[in-house]
């Protein structure tokens, strides 16, 4: 069948065009209800994820321990976040049936009226979850997985660096987990305003305040019990290192796409517990187990995503949507509606 879909012809150049879809034996055809744009889409759009990162000459090339990640080749059917209804399944598919509501967890070209996905890149929408929220299942699942595995406990002071979509999901989640004080750090006053509306006790704008001094003050010079790094820059990583207490938990959420210089003496000297918390880089079998668990608080209404959806565009305005993601630093989650 044919569908309308967004093709990234080259970095910075998107077109809406016709795409021929065929459904393989282990694939599923989905009618898109909502899709959304995340930082990785932006990086691919701009061309800021380099092959150099994926196969760093000295360490990664030919090293079997490195995850097999490749830079998408142009032209590329862009879009990995989204959800919709199953309209047809391949002959060997037993996991899904026509009419099922599903969420995308892989690169299937979700910026389209219809997309085809291999079975292993889909998850069933948990019962009771609204489709708009469920379409954000992948980014939300990742952020919730991180929050639930952050080790945050009743009474903790938690610093969240970066209040993009993930940071804001985690702000809510760690507060609900019993954090005494949640300190949110960002450069956008608008994002910080959202953070303070949904659970942050203290907000710090890194462009106008000394983040380290302020956090030391807020923690009586003891440092935070847990720091969640969700900004992904050299500066944010080093700031996180400087505000964590002795023996604190350092939660690595960001996907850092180029080599950076870190001052990690403290990681050893102050015996940090380092946790990497990436849901999508578990195996698919594990992901099937985690997803219902990490989305349960959303089904139960404990986490509200609606304040995080700052922009919605019709699919035909995809260029405007990307312009917003790239240039409007107050944009949190930008959605595309076919
Ligand atoms: Zn994403």
Coordinates of C-alpha atoms and ligand atoms in Angstrom, one line a residue:
X1 CA 0.0 0.0 0.0
X2 CA 1.0 3.6 -0.3
X3 CA 1.2 6.2 2.5
X4 CA 2.1 9.8 3.0
X5 CA 5.4 9.9 4.9
X6 CA 8.2 12.3 5.8
X7 CA 11.5 11.7 4.1
X8 CA 14.7 13.2 5.3
X9 CA 16.4 13.7 2.0
X10 CA 19.6 15.1 3.5
X11 CA 20.5 16.9 6.7
X12 CA 18.1 19.8 7.1
X13 CA 15.9 18.9 4.2
X14 CA 12.6 17.2 4.8
X15 CA 9.9 16.4 2.3
X16 CA 6.4 14.9 2.5
X17 CA 6.1 12.2 -0.1
X18 CA 4.5 9.0 -1.0
X19 CA 6.0 5.8 0.5
X20 CA 5.3 2.3 -0.7
X21 CA 4.8 0.0 2.3
X22 CA 5.1 -3.8 2.2
X23 CA 4.4 -5.9 5.2
X24 CA 6.9 -8.7 5.9
X25 CA 6.0 -12.0 7.6
X26 CA 7.1 -10.7 11.0
X27 CA 5.9 -7.1 10.6
X28 CA 2.9 -5.1 11.5
X29 CA 1.1 -2.3 9.7
X30 CA 0.1 0.6 12.0
X31 CA -2.2 3.6 11.4
X32 CA -0.5 6.4 13.1
X33 CA -2.5 8.4 15.6
X34 CA 0.3 10.6 17.1
X35 CA 4.0 10.9 16.6
X36 CA 6.6 13.1 18.3
X37 CA 10.1 14.5 17.9
X38 CA 12.9 13.9 20.3
X39 CA 16.5 15.0 20.6
X40 CA 17.8 12.0 18.5
X41 CA 15.5 13.0 15.6
X42 CA 16.9 16.5 15.9
X43 CA 20.5 15.3 15.9
X44 CA 19.8 13.1 12.8
X45 CA 18.0 16.0 11.1
X46 CA 20.9 18.4 11.7
X47 CA 23.5 15.7 11.1
X48 CA 25.1 16.2 14.5
X49 CA 25.3 12.5 15.2
X50 CA 28.6 11.6 13.5
X51 CA 29.9 8.3 12.3
X52 CA 32.9 9.2 14.3
X53 CA 30.8 8.9 17.4
X54 CA 29.5 5.4 16.5
X55 CA 32.8 4.0 15.6
X56 CA 35.4 6.0 17.4
X57 CA 38.6 5.2 15.6
X58 CA 40.7 4.1 18.5
X59 CA 38.2 2.4 20.7
X60 CA 35.0 1.4 18.9
X61 CA 35.9 0.2 15.4
X62 CA 35.9 -3.5 15.2
X63 CA 35.4 -3.8 19.0
X64 CA 32.5 -6.3 19.5
X65 CA 31.7 -4.8 22.9
X66 CA 30.3 -1.6 21.3
X67 CA 26.6 -1.6 20.7
X68 CA 25.8 -1.9 17.0
X69 CA 24.6 1.5 16.3
X70 CA 24.8 3.0 12.9
X71 CA 24.2 6.6 11.6
X72 CA 21.1 6.5 9.4
X73 CA 21.9 6.8 5.7
X74 CA 20.2 9.5 3.7
X75 CA 17.6 9.5 2.4
X76 CA 16.0 8.3 5.6
X77 CA 12.3 7.7 6.6
X78 CA 12.5 9.6 9.9
X79 CA 10.5 9.1 13.1
X80 CA 10.7 6.5 15.9
X81 CA 8.3 7.8 18.5
X82 CA 4.6 7.4 18.0
X83 CA 1.6 5.1 18.3
X84 CA -1.6 4.0 16.7
X85 CA -3.8 1.1 15.7
X86 CA -2.8 -2.2 14.1
X87 CA -4.5 -2.5 10.7
X88 CA -2.8 -5.6 9.4
X89 CA -0.2 -8.2 10.5
X90 CA 2.3 -10.4 8.7
X91 CA 1.7 -14.2 8.3
X92 CA 4.0 -15.1 11.2
X93 CA 2.8 -12.5 13.7
X94 CA 1.1 -13.9 16.8
X95 CA 2.0 -11.0 19.2
X96 CA -0.5 -8.5 17.7
X97 CA -3.8 -8.5 16.0
X98 CA -5.9 -6.1 14.0
X99 CA -7.3 -3.4 16.2
X100 CA -4.6 -3.5 18.9
X101 CA -3.3 -0.2 20.1
X102 CA 0.5 -0.1 19.9
X103 CA 3.5 2.1 20.7
X104 CA 6.6 2.4 18.5
X105 CA 10.0 1.7 20.1
X106 CA 12.2 1.6 17.0
X107 CA 13.0 3.4 13.7
X108 CA 9.9 2.7 11.6
X109 CA 9.3 6.0 10.0
X110 CA 6.5 7.0 12.3
X111 CA 6.1 10.5 10.7
X112 CA 3.5 9.1 8.3
X113 CA -0.2 8.2 8.0
X114 CA 0.8 4.5 8.3
X115 CA 4.1 2.8 9.2
X116 CA 5.3 -0.8 9.1
X117 CA 7.2 -2.0 12.1
X118 CA 9.0 -5.3 12.9
X119 CA 7.2 -7.0 15.8
X120 CA 10.1 -6.5 18.2
X121 CA 9.9 -2.7 17.8
X122 CA 6.4 -2.5 19.1
X123 CA 4.8 -2.6 22.6
X124 CA 1.1 -3.0 23.4
X125 CA -0.5 0.1 24.9
X126 CA -1.3 -0.7 28.5
X127 CA -5.0 -0.8 29.1
X128 CA -6.5 2.5 30.3
X129 CA -3.8 4.7 28.7
X130 CA -5.0 7.5 26.5
X131 CA -3.5 7.2 22.9
X132 CA -2.0 10.6 23.0
X133 CA 0.0 9.7 26.1
X134 CA 0.7 6.2 24.8
X135 CA 2.2 7.6 21.6
X136 CA 4.9 9.1 23.9
X137 CA 5.5 5.6 25.3
X138 CA 9.1 5.4 24.2
X139 CA 10.5 8.6 25.5
X140 CA 8.3 8.4 28.7
X141 CA 9.2 4.8 29.2
X142 CA 12.9 5.7 29.1
X143 CA 12.5 8.5 31.5
X144 CA 10.4 6.5 33.9
X145 CA 12.8 3.6 33.8
X146 CA 15.5 6.0 34.8
X147 CA 13.5 7.6 37.6
X148 CA 12.4 4.2 39.0
X149 CA 16.0 2.9 38.9
X150 CA 17.5 6.1 40.2
X151 CA 17.7 4.9 43.8
X152 CA 15.8 8.0 45.0
X153 CA 14.4 7.5 48.5
X154 CA 12.1 9.2 51.0
X155 CA 14.0 12.2 52.3
X156 CA 16.5 12.6 49.5
X157 CA 17.6 15.8 47.9
X158 CA 17.7 15.2 44.1
X159 CA 19.3 17.4 41.4
X160 CA 18.0 17.1 37.9
X161 CA 20.2 18.8 35.3
X162 CA 18.2 19.4 32.1
X163 CA 14.5 19.9 32.1
X164 CA 13.7 18.7 28.7
X165 CA 10.9 16.1 28.3
X166 CA 12.9 13.4 30.1
X167 CA 14.0 15.7 32.9
X168 CA 10.5 16.8 33.5
X169 CA 9.1 13.3 33.6
X170 CA 11.8 12.4 36.1
X171 CA 11.1 15.6 38.2
X172 CA 7.5 14.4 38.7
X173 CA 8.5 10.8 39.3
X174 CA 11.2 11.4 41.9
X175 CA 9.1 13.8 43.8
X176 CA 6.3 11.2 43.9
X177 CA 8.9 8.6 45.0
X178 CA 9.4 10.7 48.2
X179 CA 12.3 13.1 47.5
X180 CA 12.3 15.8 50.1
X181 CA 13.8 18.4 47.8
X182 CA 14.0 18.3 44.0
X183 CA 16.3 20.9 42.4
X184 CA 15.8 21.4 38.7
X185 CA 18.5 23.0 36.5
X186 CA 18.1 24.4 33.0
X187 CA 18.7 27.4 30.8
X188 CA 15.1 28.0 29.9
X189 CA 12.9 29.9 32.3
X190 CA 9.8 28.4 30.5
X191 CA 10.9 24.8 31.1
X192 CA 11.9 25.7 34.7
X193 CA 8.4 27.1 35.2
X194 CA 6.9 23.8 34.1
X195 CA 9.3 22.0 36.4
X196 CA 8.2 24.1 39.4
X197 CA 4.5 23.5 38.5
X198 CA 4.9 19.7 38.5
X199 CA 7.2 19.0 41.5
X200 CA 10.5 20.9 41.6
X201 CA 11.0 22.6 44.9
X202 CA 14.0 24.7 43.7
X203 CA 14.7 25.9 40.1
X204 CA 18.0 27.2 39.0
X205 CA 18.7 28.9 35.7
X206 CA 22.2 28.0 34.7
X207 CA 22.6 31.0 32.4
X208 CA 22.1 33.5 35.2
X209 CA 23.1 31.7 38.5
X210 CA 26.1 29.8 39.8
X211 CA 24.7 26.3 39.8
X212 CA 27.3 24.7 42.0
X213 CA 27.2 27.4 44.7
X214 CA 23.4 27.5 44.8
X215 CA 23.1 23.7 45.1
X216 CA 25.7 23.7 47.9
X217 CA 23.6 26.3 49.7
X218 CA 20.4 24.3 49.1
X219 CA 22.0 21.2 50.6
X220 CA 23.7 22.8 53.6
X221 CA 27.1 22.2 51.9
X222 CA 26.5 18.5 51.9
X223 CA 25.7 17.9 48.2
X224 CA 22.7 16.1 46.7
X225 CA 21.9 12.5 47.5
X226 CA 21.2 11.7 43.9
X227 CA 22.1 13.7 40.7
X228 CA 20.3 12.9 37.4
X229 CA 22.2 14.1 34.4
X230 CA 19.7 14.8 31.6
X231 CA 21.3 17.6 29.6
X232 CA 24.1 15.8 27.9
X233 CA 26.9 18.3 27.7
X234 CA 30.4 18.4 29.1
X235 CA 29.4 21.2 31.4
X236 CA 26.4 19.5 32.7
X237 CA 28.3 16.3 33.4
X238 CA 31.0 18.2 35.3
X239 CA 28.4 20.1 37.2
X240 CA 26.7 16.9 38.2
X241 CA 30.1 15.6 39.4
X242 CA 30.6 18.8 41.5
X243 CA 27.2 18.8 43.4
X244 CA 26.8 15.1 44.4
X245 CA 27.5 14.2 48.0
X246 CA 30.2 11.7 49.1
X247 CA 28.9 8.2 48.2
X248 CA 26.0 9.7 46.2
X249 CA 24.2 8.2 43.2
X250 CA 25.1 9.6 39.8
X251 CA 22.4 8.7 37.3
X252 CA 23.5 8.9 33.7
X253 CA 20.5 9.5 31.5
X254 CA 21.9 11.5 28.5
X255 CA 22.9 10.2 25.2
X256 CA 26.2 12.0 24.6
X257 CA 27.1 12.0 20.9
X258 CA 30.6 13.2 20.9
X259 CA 33.8 12.8 23.0
X260 CA 33.9 15.2 26.0
X261 CA 36.4 16.0 28.7
X262 CA 35.3 14.9 32.2
X263 CA 36.9 15.6 35.5
X264 CA 36.2 12.3 37.2
X265 CA 38.6 12.3 40.1
X266 CA 35.7 12.7 42.5
X267 CA 34.0 9.6 41.0
X268 CA 36.7 7.6 42.7
X269 CA 37.7 9.8 45.6
X270 CA 34.1 10.2 46.8
X271 CA 33.1 6.7 45.7
X272 CA 30.1 7.6 43.6
X273 CA 27.6 5.0 42.7
X274 CA 27.3 5.3 38.9
X275 CA 24.1 4.1 37.3
X276 CA 23.3 4.1 33.6
X277 CA 19.6 3.9 33.1
X278 CA 18.7 3.3 29.5
X279 CA 15.6 1.3 28.8
X280 CA 15.9 1.0 25.1
X281 CA 19.3 -0.5 25.2
X282 CA 18.1 -3.5 27.1
X283 CA 17.2 -6.5 24.9
X284 CA 13.7 -6.5 23.4
X285 CA 12.7 -9.4 25.7
X286 CA 13.7 -7.4 28.7
X287 CA 11.9 -4.3 27.4
X288 CA 8.6 -6.2 27.1
X289 CA 8.9 -6.9 30.8
X290 CA 9.9 -3.3 31.8
X291 CA 7.4 -1.3 29.7
X292 CA 4.2 -2.2 31.5
X293 CA 6.0 -1.6 34.8
X294 CA 7.4 1.8 34.0
X295 CA 4.2 3.0 32.4
X296 CA 2.0 1.9 35.3
X297 CA 2.2 5.2 37.2
X298 CA 0.9 6.9 34.0
X299 CA -2.0 4.5 33.8
X300 CA -2.8 5.3 37.4
X301 CA -2.7 9.0 36.8
X302 CA 0.4 9.7 39.0
X303 CA 2.4 11.3 36.2
X304 CA 0.9 14.0 34.0
X305 CA 2.4 14.4 30.5
X306 CA 0.0 17.0 29.2
X307 CA 2.0 20.0 30.6
X308 CA 5.0 18.7 28.7
X309 CA 3.4 18.7 25.3
X310 CA 4.2 22.3 24.4
X311 CA 3.6 22.2 20.6
X312 CA 1.4 20.2 18.2
X313 CA 1.7 20.3 14.4
X314 CA -0.2 18.6 11.6
X315 CA 2.0 16.2 9.7
X316 CA 2.1 18.5 6.6
X317 CA 3.8 21.2 8.8
X318 CA 6.6 18.9 9.7
X319 CA 9.2 21.5 8.7
X320 CA 7.7 24.0 11.1
X321 CA 7.8 21.3 13.8
X322 CA 11.5 20.7 13.3
X323 CA 12.2 24.4 13.2
X324 CA 10.5 24.7 16.6
X325 CA 12.5 21.7 18.0
X326 CA 15.8 23.2 16.7
X327 CA 15.3 26.9 17.5
X328 CA 12.8 27.3 20.3
X329 CA 14.6 26.5 23.5
X330 CA 11.3 26.6 25.4
X331 CA 9.9 23.7 23.4
X332 CA 9.6 20.5 25.4
X333 CA 7.7 17.9 23.5
X334 CA 6.6 18.6 19.9
X335 CA 4.0 16.3 18.5
X336 CA 3.0 15.5 14.9
X337 CA -0.5 14.6 14.1
X338 CA -1.3 12.9 10.7
Ligands
LIG1 ZN1 13.1 9.3 21.2

